[in-house]
Amino acid sequence: MSRFWTEELWRLGLGLLATLVAWVLFGEFFLFATLFLGLYVVRLLLRLRALERWLSGGARRDPPEATGIWGEIFHQIYLLQRRSLKRQRKLTAVVNRFQEATSAMPDAAVVLGSNDEIQWFNDAAGLLLGLNWASDRGQRIDNLVRFPGFIEFLRHHKAGESVLMPSADQGGTLSVRIVPYGNDQQLLIARDVSQQQRLDQMRQDFVANVSHELRTPLTVVSGCAETLIEDCDEHTEGWRRPLTLIQQQSARMLNIIQDLLLLSTLETDRSGPPREPVAVAAMLASITEDARILSGEKGHTIRLEADPELDIYGVESQLHSAFNNLVSNAVRYTPKGGEITLRWYCDEQGAHFEVSDTGPGIPEEHIPRLTERFYRVDVGRSRQSGGTGLGLAIVKHVLSRYRSQLRVESACGHGSTFACDFSPDWVVPAAGEAPQVARGGHTPPVRA
């Protein structure tokens, strides 16, 4: 017990003792007891009134003068108030620094509530999204930003996804992402990617133009080399090998140029694939035969397991390019006598094309970068196999047009599986089946 409570109890005890003495001397116990308690209550009420007036004034003045326990109460409240003011100043300084930092950000940042209402935004958001603090605070963001693609993205966005939309400032382009945090709150971040888009367009134009310019002279070089090889006799036999190398490398460069042109076409064509049925099983049968020819002396065992009734909507040439690249990669990198299995099937998640091989596998650290242009796990082995380093980049761009992803499962020494997963709305309904409904389970495959 603190000394202040001890003093207060002594004060109360002395008052009661004085009341008993008065009762003994004068014989009026209730009168003196009532008088003492009344004085004690009046003192208590005066202290409470002083406390109330001090707190009502914000407790910013010095505490009222008091002794005993009441003086200690006033002192402790005063100390709490000083610590609270100190913390408030620190928080205010942090908030001010945060606002200064966010105001200096070139990216727009908007804090959204549980109903997508605007709770806060920085200066860049006002410029890039056309927001006004006085009138737009508390408004739903989709009532102010009316771009259809953004509204769809706001309702169905997934982690890591972004959407492109026009900027409110000078007709630029914004890349918008939404990050959830806290209790039902979201942070909308919009970045101006106009300059990046211009640079990408310049790069695409440069690659396309250079590829077109190189294709004709390379074709001439390859043709001349082939003619000279055919005309070789005993006097020019020594030139056969150099000419053969010229022809082989010219053909390889032509393949690279062809892939670059295809990538350029895929990147510049912003329209989605037409919803035309593609007989995938028949296309895979042709790809399988080509793979067996490519395998040649390696003697791979190549199997095809395909649902002959499973078709999807799309462009046959694009799908053929994507699927053929996966199969040809498996043939190139699977050792002699290995096995390659092609599967085409449907389940509740949609249609799936898988290419599994018994090759050496891919180290885990390389898998995220496989779809980069010219990225090679083993540079020497890739060049020896005749690959261009663009096949998986083409697969990635083709699948992006179908809002699909390339799935890679691999481990060193255990082979690899490359899979293309298509959502159910790309599946062509079977006869008597409702549109955009995938057939559940695996249909018995046809083996080729």
Tab-separated table of N, CA, C and O in Angstrom, residues 86 118 169:
chain	number	residue	atom	x	y	z
A	86	LYS	N	3.404	13.212	-25.858
A	86	LYS	CA	4.682	12.878	-26.471
A	86	LYS	C	4.488	11.848	-27.582
A	86	LYS	O	5.052	11.968	-28.682
A	118	ILE	N	-13.059	5.085	-51.268
A	118	ILE	CA	-11.765	5.744	-51.147
A	118	ILE	C	-11.613	6.292	-49.732
A	118	ILE	O	-12.418	7.103	-49.282
A	169	ASP	N	-4.287	11.697	-67.124
A	169	ASP	CA	-3.348	12.777	-67.406
A	169	ASP	C	-2.687	12.560	-68.757
A	169	ASP	O	-1.881	11.650	-68.933
